[in-house]
């Protein structure tokens, strides 16, 4: 449905040009959740902004590759033209709902605004649709809450309102950029559960961006792991977590605290992530990798596969069964 | 130095904030009758969700927030009744590490000056040389090169800045460190490095620590004992492994079940609606958790449960666990 091919996002001019996102490809299917995982600065949010056509122009621009929605190329299409041309089927929610909502406008009016733009309906019809959307995101007393201001709602409820606004366009694809990071764990579970449910009711695909491997493991059907602006490994969730190929994926998995494990020393990944443009040759993970050899710093790793869906970019993928 | 020696003792700690909303005054019970002992050499974890009062507990210990009532004793000395002079000494003995290492470092001072500042104020250095040496040694303790002393915060990564935050707390060789969400702002791979550092410091220096966090995985990994807080109340207190293997309070159970795990067999499904914590402005009677609790009865709605030992010897504040 949504296909991203060899996407390159760059910033800077002339000699100071750097690629923030290089050669990123993925597909999002109906009723499926793709998890895009990475640490700060890995390029995951920039990728999603590129898909939305929201890159801060002219600092960042798409230098190569294509973004297609149902076969139509939307790479260069600015957001305001997308709705007109019937390509308004991608919506997005962000990490902190309070900064996305207008604090001085009741939430009902904010949902109606989105409904008007995408449905063309007005007045009581739009109002009813807004109430219906609030009910779909399971906000209790939806009718009364239409007049509530964002500050009167809890963080979890605000994120539900954001989701309601995103659903107003009946999206084919919902991009969720760290939507539960600011929420408490018990509330996070509820929002994840809601997203899973809406995926089916709206027959839509979800691109779920997060740094939290646990969240991805519980929610996503397939996973792409980003590091230094590239996708280093992707595959179906159970395959990727059971048999990680890339040392970065397995290193990241070992860093995640598990409450049932009790006291244990973490296996850490030494050093820190590269800045954009810092590493241009070889594998970008090489300086931090335990398995790195000379070739890793000079040659770009080729793709290694484990079955038809699971692949990684690595010279020395972790052997099956090894840590 | 016995293993069980109590270093910090909190008794019936109480803190109420007042807030005005729409012309009405509300009392918010941030900390409600908390009693707790911290033993020498242990790491005590305090875990809970936003607004449960865990930070307020930490801050009242060194009087960054004044408690309404209750007693806090450090090595038998009453903290809340200490005068200015005594507080000065006490603040060398109890040190804090904060969440955001960027906000807690002065951007215009070198790392060395930030780390040495406490020492300067309290006159603990014998000479300039002694100062430099001690700053260098402390930086090395937290895994930073001594040359970092001449750098500024903006030249450091988040993980390095948090190491500086820890170095600053360590410099006067404190009895107790209160770490409030020290790794929440860091990426997982960096977070793991800092947690290992804290574990090493504990082993090498016998550091005693109160570790405040919302992240159960992190708390489980680092703590010897864990206190779980909900809406200002302590609902369960247990040794770490026991708590996570066999949670007794229904809230602890919900909390542990909500942690997303890397386990492709555990999947989130639709239809999870367990409610949210009630508004802090609401006056909740009885057990604060009763409206989300599957075990709640009339007793829970009227009577606040005390923290007491249950059938298996666990300290739980619940009528039914």
PDB file of N, CA, C and O in Angstrom, chain A residues 33-45 48 93 95 175-182 188 192 206-220 222-226 241 248 252, chain B residues 187-188 260:
ATOM      1  N   UNK A  33       1.308  -3.919  11.241  1.00  0.00           N
ATOM      2  CA  UNK A  33       2.093  -2.891  11.920  1.00  0.00           C
ATOM      3  C   UNK A  33       3.571  -3.141  11.624  1.00  0.00           C
ATOM      4  O   UNK A  33       4.078  -4.233  11.882  1.00  0.00           O
ATOM      5  N   UNK A  34       4.213  -2.123  11.045  1.00  0.00           N
ATOM      6  CA  UNK A  34       5.660  -2.199  10.856  1.00  0.00           C
ATOM      7  C   UNK A  34       6.311  -1.356  11.946  1.00  0.00           C
ATOM      8  O   UNK A  34       6.014  -0.176  12.090  1.00  0.00           O
ATOM      9  N   UNK A  35       7.188  -1.968  12.716  1.00  0.00           N
ATOM     10  CA  UNK A  35       7.906  -1.229  13.755  1.00  0.00           C
ATOM     11  C   UNK A  35       9.237  -0.745  13.212  1.00  0.00           C
ATOM     12  O   UNK A  35       9.996  -1.528  12.662  1.00  0.00           O
ATOM     13  N   UNK A  36       9.487   0.555  13.337  1.00  0.00           N
ATOM     14  CA  UNK A  36      10.774   1.107  12.926  1.00  0.00           C
ATOM     15  C   UNK A  36      11.512   1.473  14.218  1.00  0.00           C
ATOM     16  O   UNK A  36      11.101   2.377  14.931  1.00  0.00           O
ATOM     17  N   UNK A  37      12.565   0.730  14.531  1.00  0.00           N
ATOM     18  CA  UNK A  37      13.250   0.905  15.815  1.00  0.00           C
ATOM     19  C   UNK A  37      14.617   1.524  15.624  1.00  0.00           C
ATOM     20  O   UNK A  37      15.323   1.201  14.669  1.00  0.00           O
ATOM     21  N   UNK A  38      15.006   2.364  16.553  1.00  0.00           N
ATOM     22  CA  UNK A  38      16.351   2.917  16.514  1.00  0.00           C
ATOM     23  C   UNK A  38      16.538   3.843  17.685  1.00  0.00           C
ATOM     24  O   UNK A  38      15.574   4.247  18.335  1.00  0.00           O
ATOM     25  N   UNK A  39      17.795   4.210  17.972  1.00  0.00           N
ATOM     26  CA  UNK A  39      18.071   5.123  19.069  1.00  0.00           C
ATOM     27  C   UNK A  39      17.992   6.565  18.557  1.00  0.00           C
ATOM     28  O   UNK A  39      17.807   6.789  17.366  1.00  0.00           O
ATOM     29  N   UNK A  40      18.175   7.527  19.473  1.00  0.00           N
ATOM     30  CA  UNK A  40      18.142   8.935  19.053  1.00  0.00           C
ATOM     31  C   UNK A  40      19.127   9.154  17.922  1.00  0.00           C
ATOM     32  O   UNK A  40      20.245   8.649  17.967  1.00  0.00           O
ATOM     33  N   UNK A  41      18.710   9.911  16.920  1.00  0.00           N
ATOM     34  CA  UNK A  41      19.616  10.261  15.843  1.00  0.00           C
ATOM     35  C   UNK A  41      19.800   9.180  14.801  1.00  0.00           C
ATOM     36  O   UNK A  41      20.644   9.303  13.924  1.00  0.00           O
ATOM     37  N   UNK A  42      19.010   8.103  14.863  1.00  0.00           N
ATOM     38  CA  UNK A  42      19.183   7.045  13.871  1.00  0.00           C
ATOM     39  C   UNK A  42      18.487   7.383  12.559  1.00  0.00           C
ATOM     40  O   UNK A  42      18.673   6.707  11.565  1.00  0.00           O
ATOM     41  N   UNK A  43      17.648   8.421  12.559  1.00  0.00           N
ATOM     42  CA  UNK A  43      16.988   8.848  11.330  1.00  0.00           C
ATOM     43  C   UNK A  43      15.569   8.348  11.194  1.00  0.00           C
ATOM     44  O   UNK A  43      14.929   8.546  10.169  1.00  0.00           O
ATOM     45  N   UNK A  44      15.040   7.734  12.257  1.00  0.00           N
ATOM     46  CA  UNK A  44      13.708   7.150  12.131  1.00  0.00           C
ATOM     47  C   UNK A  44      12.617   8.216  12.024  1.00  0.00           C
ATOM     48  O   UNK A  44      11.701   8.077  11.207  1.00  0.00           O
ATOM     49  N   UNK A  45      12.749   9.289  12.794  1.00  0.00           N
ATOM     50  CA  UNK A  45      11.727  10.337  12.708  1.00  0.00           C
ATOM     51  C   UNK A  45      11.827  11.110  11.394  1.00  0.00           C
ATOM     52  O   UNK A  45      10.801  11.492  10.814  1.00  0.00           O
ATOM     53  N   UNK A  48      10.004   9.331   8.751  1.00  0.00           N
ATOM     54  CA  UNK A  48       8.553   9.484   8.792  1.00  0.00           C
ATOM     55  C   UNK A  48       8.136  10.868   8.319  1.00  0.00           C
ATOM     56  O   UNK A  48       7.122  11.009   7.631  1.00  0.00           O
ATOM     57  N   UNK A  93       0.692  10.706  14.128  1.00  0.00           N
ATOM     58  CA  UNK A  93       0.591  11.179  15.505  1.00  0.00           C
ATOM     59  C   UNK A  93       1.992  11.252  16.104  1.00  0.00           C
ATOM     60  O   UNK A  93       2.881  10.523  15.689  1.00  0.00           O
ATOM     61  N   UNK A  95       4.841  12.251  19.556  1.00  0.00           N
ATOM     62  CA  UNK A  95       5.148  11.799  20.918  1.00  0.00           C
ATOM     63  C   UNK A  95       4.362  12.554  21.988  1.00  0.00           C
ATOM     64  O   UNK A  95       3.771  11.960  22.853  1.00  0.00           O
ATOM     65  N   UNK A 175       1.009   6.864  10.696  1.00  0.00           N
ATOM     66  CA  UNK A 175       2.383   6.896  11.182  1.00  0.00           C
ATOM     67  C   UNK A 175       2.352   7.354  12.629  1.00  0.00           C
ATOM     68  O   UNK A 175       1.807   8.410  12.945  1.00  0.00           O
ATOM     69  N   UNK A 176       2.900   6.545  13.512  1.00  0.00           N
ATOM     70  CA  UNK A 176       2.902   6.873  14.942  1.00  0.00           C
ATOM     71  C   UNK A 176       4.347   7.012  15.388  1.00  0.00           C
ATOM     72  O   UNK A 176       5.087   6.041  15.409  1.00  0.00           O
ATOM     73  N   UNK A 177       4.750   8.252  15.711  1.00  0.00           N
ATOM     74  CA  UNK A 177       6.141   8.512  16.087  1.00  0.00           C
ATOM     75  C   UNK A 177       6.254   8.571  17.608  1.00  0.00           C
ATOM     76  O   UNK A 177       5.894   9.568  18.213  1.00  0.00           O
ATOM     77  N   UNK A 178       6.713   7.503  18.212  1.00  0.00           N
ATOM     78  CA  UNK A 178       6.863   7.404  19.675  1.00  0.00           C
ATOM     79  C   UNK A 178       5.589   7.844  20.405  1.00  0.00           C
ATOM     80  O   UNK A 178       5.662   8.648  21.330  1.00  0.00           O
ATOM     81  N   UNK A 179       4.418   7.322  20.030  1.00  0.00           N
ATOM     82  CA  UNK A 179       3.180   7.853  20.600  1.00  0.00           C
ATOM     83  C   UNK A 179       2.982   7.512  22.071  1.00  0.00           C
ATOM     84  O   UNK A 179       2.172   8.138  22.742  1.00  0.00           O
ATOM     85  N   UNK A 180       3.703   6.537  22.589  1.00  0.00           N
ATOM     86  CA  UNK A 180       3.459   6.138  23.976  1.00  0.00           C
ATOM     87  C   UNK A 180       4.645   6.416  24.884  1.00  0.00           C
ATOM     88  O   UNK A 180       4.615   6.087  26.061  1.00  0.00           O
ATOM     89  N   UNK A 181       5.684   7.061  24.355  1.00  0.00           N
ATOM     90  CA  UNK A 181       6.903   7.277  25.140  1.00  0.00           C
ATOM     91  C   UNK A 181       6.647   8.165  26.353  1.00  0.00           C
ATOM     92  O   UNK A 181       7.257   7.987  27.402  1.00  0.00           O
ATOM     93  N   UNK A 182       5.736   9.137  26.202  1.00  0.00           N
ATOM     94  CA  UNK A 182       5.481  10.064  27.304  1.00  0.00           C
ATOM     95  C   UNK A 182       4.440   9.515  28.286  1.00  0.00           C
ATOM     96  O   UNK A 182       4.090  10.181  29.243  1.00  0.00           O
ATOM     97  N   UNK A 188       0.197   3.142  28.562  1.00  0.00           N
ATOM     98  CA  UNK A 188       0.832   2.774  27.294  1.00  0.00           C
ATOM     99  C   UNK A 188       0.209   1.513  26.729  1.00  0.00           C
ATOM    100  O   UNK A 188      -0.100   1.431  25.537  1.00  0.00           O
ATOM    101  N   UNK A 192      -1.527   1.080  23.069  1.00  0.00           N
ATOM    102  CA  UNK A 192      -1.055   0.076  22.110  1.00  0.00           C
ATOM    103  C   UNK A 192      -2.197  -0.848  21.702  1.00  0.00           C
ATOM    104  O   UNK A 192      -2.379  -1.166  20.528  1.00  0.00           O
ATOM    105  N   UNK A 206       0.060   0.443   9.804  1.00  0.00           N
ATOM    106  CA  UNK A 206       0.656   1.358  10.778  1.00  0.00           C
ATOM    107  C   UNK A 206       2.175   1.311  10.676  1.00  0.00           C
ATOM    108  O   UNK A 206       2.765   0.230  10.586  1.00  0.00           O
ATOM    109  N   UNK A 207       2.780   2.498  10.624  1.00  0.00           N
ATOM    110  CA  UNK A 207       4.228   2.593  10.764  1.00  0.00           C
ATOM    111  C   UNK A 207       4.480   3.090  12.177  1.00  0.00           C
ATOM    112  O   UNK A 207       4.150   4.225  12.506  1.00  0.00           O
ATOM    113  N   UNK A 208       5.010   2.219  13.030  1.00  0.00           N
ATOM    114  CA  UNK A 208       5.165   2.550  14.446  1.00  0.00           C
ATOM    115  C   UNK A 208       6.635   2.789  14.739  1.00  0.00           C
ATOM    116  O   UNK A 208       7.456   1.887  14.668  1.00  0.00           O
ATOM    117  N   UNK A 209       6.945   4.050  15.068  1.00  0.00           N
ATOM    118  CA  UNK A 209       8.336   4.415  15.300  1.00  0.00           C
ATOM    119  C   UNK A 209       8.604   4.471  16.790  1.00  0.00           C
ATOM    120  O   UNK A 209       7.863   5.109  17.537  1.00  0.00           O
ATOM    121  N   UNK A 210       9.651   3.793  17.239  1.00  0.00           N
ATOM    122  CA  UNK A 210       9.930   3.785  18.671  1.00  0.00           C
ATOM    123  C   UNK A 210      11.379   3.402  18.929  1.00  0.00           C
ATOM    124  O   UNK A 210      12.067   2.879  18.075  1.00  0.00           O
ATOM    125  N   UNK A 211      11.850   3.706  20.156  1.00  0.00           N
ATOM    126  CA  UNK A 211      13.170   3.238  20.565  1.00  0.00           C
ATOM    127  C   UNK A 211      13.017   1.994  21.424  1.00  0.00           C
ATOM    128  O   UNK A 211      13.999   1.393  21.813  1.00  0.00           O
ATOM    129  N   UNK A 212      11.770   1.617  21.737  1.00  0.00           N
ATOM    130  CA  UNK A 212      11.507   0.582  22.730  1.00  0.00           C
ATOM    131  C   UNK A 212      11.269  -0.767  22.057  1.00  0.00           C
ATOM    132  O   UNK A 212      10.226  -1.012  21.457  1.00  0.00           O
ATOM    133  N   UNK A 213      12.246  -1.663  22.180  1.00  0.00           N
ATOM    134  CA  UNK A 213      12.132  -2.964  21.535  1.00  0.00           C
ATOM    135  C   UNK A 213      10.980  -3.785  22.100  1.00  0.00           C
ATOM    136  O   UNK A 213      10.356  -4.561  21.397  1.00  0.00           O
ATOM    137  N   UNK A 214      10.707  -3.588  23.393  1.00  0.00           N
ATOM    138  CA  UNK A 214       9.615  -4.326  24.013  1.00  0.00           C
ATOM    139  C   UNK A 214       8.283  -3.969  23.372  1.00  0.00           C
ATOM    140  O   UNK A 214       7.474  -4.843  23.061  1.00  0.00           O
ATOM    141  N   UNK A 215       8.072  -2.674  23.157  1.00  0.00           N
ATOM    142  CA  UNK A 215       6.831  -2.207  22.537  1.00  0.00           C
ATOM    143  C   UNK A 215       6.689  -2.802  21.139  1.00  0.00           C
ATOM    144  O   UNK A 215       5.631  -3.305  20.753  1.00  0.00           O
ATOM    145  N   UNK A 216       7.780  -2.779  20.373  1.00  0.00           N
ATOM    146  CA  UNK A 216       7.757  -3.321  19.019  1.00  0.00           C
ATOM    147  C   UNK A 216       7.421  -4.804  19.048  1.00  0.00           C
ATOM    148  O   UNK A 216       6.601  -5.294  18.279  1.00  0.00           O
ATOM    149  N   UNK A 217       8.059  -5.507  19.962  1.00  0.00           N
ATOM    150  CA  UNK A 217       7.851  -6.944  20.047  1.00  0.00           C
ATOM    151  C   UNK A 217       6.386  -7.282  20.338  1.00  0.00           C
ATOM    152  O   UNK A 217       5.848  -8.252  19.822  1.00  0.00           O
ATOM    153  N   UNK A 218       5.730  -6.445  21.150  1.00  0.00           N
ATOM    154  CA  UNK A 218       4.344  -6.743  21.507  1.00  0.00           C
ATOM    155  C   UNK A 218       3.355  -6.336  20.419  1.00  0.00           C
ATOM    156  O   UNK A 218       2.307  -6.931  20.277  1.00  0.00           O
ATOM    157  N   UNK A 219       3.693  -5.292  19.670  1.00  0.00           N
ATOM    158  CA  UNK A 219       2.701  -4.710  18.768  1.00  0.00           C
ATOM    159  C   UNK A 219       2.933  -5.030  17.294  1.00  0.00           C
ATOM    160  O   UNK A 219       1.990  -5.286  16.543  1.00  0.00           O
ATOM    161  N   UNK A 220       4.201  -5.007  16.849  1.00  0.00           N
ATOM    162  CA  UNK A 220       4.473  -5.027  15.413  1.00  0.00           C
ATOM    163  C   UNK A 220       4.376  -6.428  14.825  1.00  0.00           C
ATOM    164  O   UNK A 220       4.543  -7.429  15.512  1.00  0.00           O
ATOM    165  N   UNK A 222       6.099  -6.823  11.708  1.00  0.00           N
ATOM    166  CA  UNK A 222       7.475  -6.912  11.223  1.00  0.00           C
ATOM    167  C   UNK A 222       8.258  -5.715  11.751  1.00  0.00           C
ATOM    168  O   UNK A 222       7.676  -4.721  12.197  1.00  0.00           O
ATOM    169  N   UNK A 223       9.576  -5.821  11.708  1.00  0.00           N
ATOM    170  CA  UNK A 223      10.440  -4.826  12.324  1.00  0.00           C
ATOM    171  C   UNK A 223      11.549  -4.414  11.370  1.00  0.00           C
ATOM    172  O   UNK A 223      12.111  -5.259  10.664  1.00  0.00           O
ATOM    173  N   UNK A 224      11.850  -3.112  11.337  1.00  0.00           N
ATOM    174  CA  UNK A 224      13.060  -2.639  10.679  1.00  0.00           C
ATOM    175  C   UNK A 224      13.898  -1.932  11.733  1.00  0.00           C
ATOM    176  O   UNK A 224      13.402  -1.060  12.433  1.00  0.00           O
ATOM    177  N   UNK A 225      15.175  -2.311  11.830  1.00  0.00           N
ATOM    178  CA  UNK A 225      16.058  -1.698  12.816  1.00  0.00           C
ATOM    179  C   UNK A 225      16.941  -0.679  12.110  1.00  0.00           C
ATOM    180  O   UNK A 225      17.612  -1.009  11.134  1.00  0.00           O
ATOM    181  N   UNK A 226      16.906   0.578  12.589  1.00  0.00           N
ATOM    182  CA  UNK A 226      17.711   1.631  11.956  1.00  0.00           C
ATOM    183  C   UNK A 226      18.928   1.960  12.798  1.00  0.00           C
ATOM    184  O   UNK A 226      18.869   1.994  14.023  1.00  0.00           O
ATOM    185  N   UNK A 241      13.546 -11.330  16.429  1.00  0.00           N
ATOM    186  CA  UNK A 241      13.935 -11.346  17.844  1.00  0.00           C
ATOM    187  C   UNK A 241      14.457 -12.716  18.274  1.00  0.00           C
ATOM    188  O   UNK A 241      15.235 -12.819  19.204  1.00  0.00           O
ATOM    189  N   UNK A 248      24.146  -5.271  16.041  1.00  0.00           N
ATOM    190  CA  UNK A 248      23.487  -4.134  16.684  1.00  0.00           C
ATOM    191  C   UNK A 248      22.139  -4.556  17.253  1.00  0.00           C
ATOM    192  O   UNK A 248      21.783  -4.204  18.379  1.00  0.00           O
ATOM    193  N   UNK A 252      21.316  -4.426  21.177  1.00  0.00           N
ATOM    194  CA  UNK A 252      20.208  -3.610  21.672  1.00  0.00           C
ATOM    195  C   UNK A 252      19.264  -4.468  22.522  1.00  0.00           C
ATOM    196  O   UNK A 252      18.786  -4.040  23.577  1.00  0.00           O
TER     197      UNK A 252
ATOM    198  N   UNK B 187      19.440   6.885  25.864  1.00  0.00           N
ATOM    199  CA  UNK B 187      19.128   5.762  24.979  1.00  0.00           C
ATOM    200  C   UNK B 187      19.457   4.448  25.674  1.00  0.00           C
ATOM    201  O   UNK B 187      20.341   4.399  26.519  1.00  0.00           O
ATOM    202  N   UNK B 188      18.774   3.376  25.274  1.00  0.00           N
ATOM    203  CA  UNK B 188      18.962   2.103  25.986  1.00  0.00           C
ATOM    204  C   UNK B 188      20.408   1.635  26.059  1.00  0.00           C
ATOM    205  O   UNK B 188      20.856   1.141  27.084  1.00  0.00           O
ATOM    206  N   UNK B 260       6.323  -3.757  28.514  1.00  0.00           N
ATOM    207  CA  UNK B 260       6.470  -4.440  27.224  1.00  0.00           C
ATOM    208  C   UNK B 260       7.779  -5.238  27.201  1.00  0.00           C
ATOM    209  O   UNK B 260       8.825  -4.730  27.565  1.00  0.00           O
TER     210      UNK B 260
END
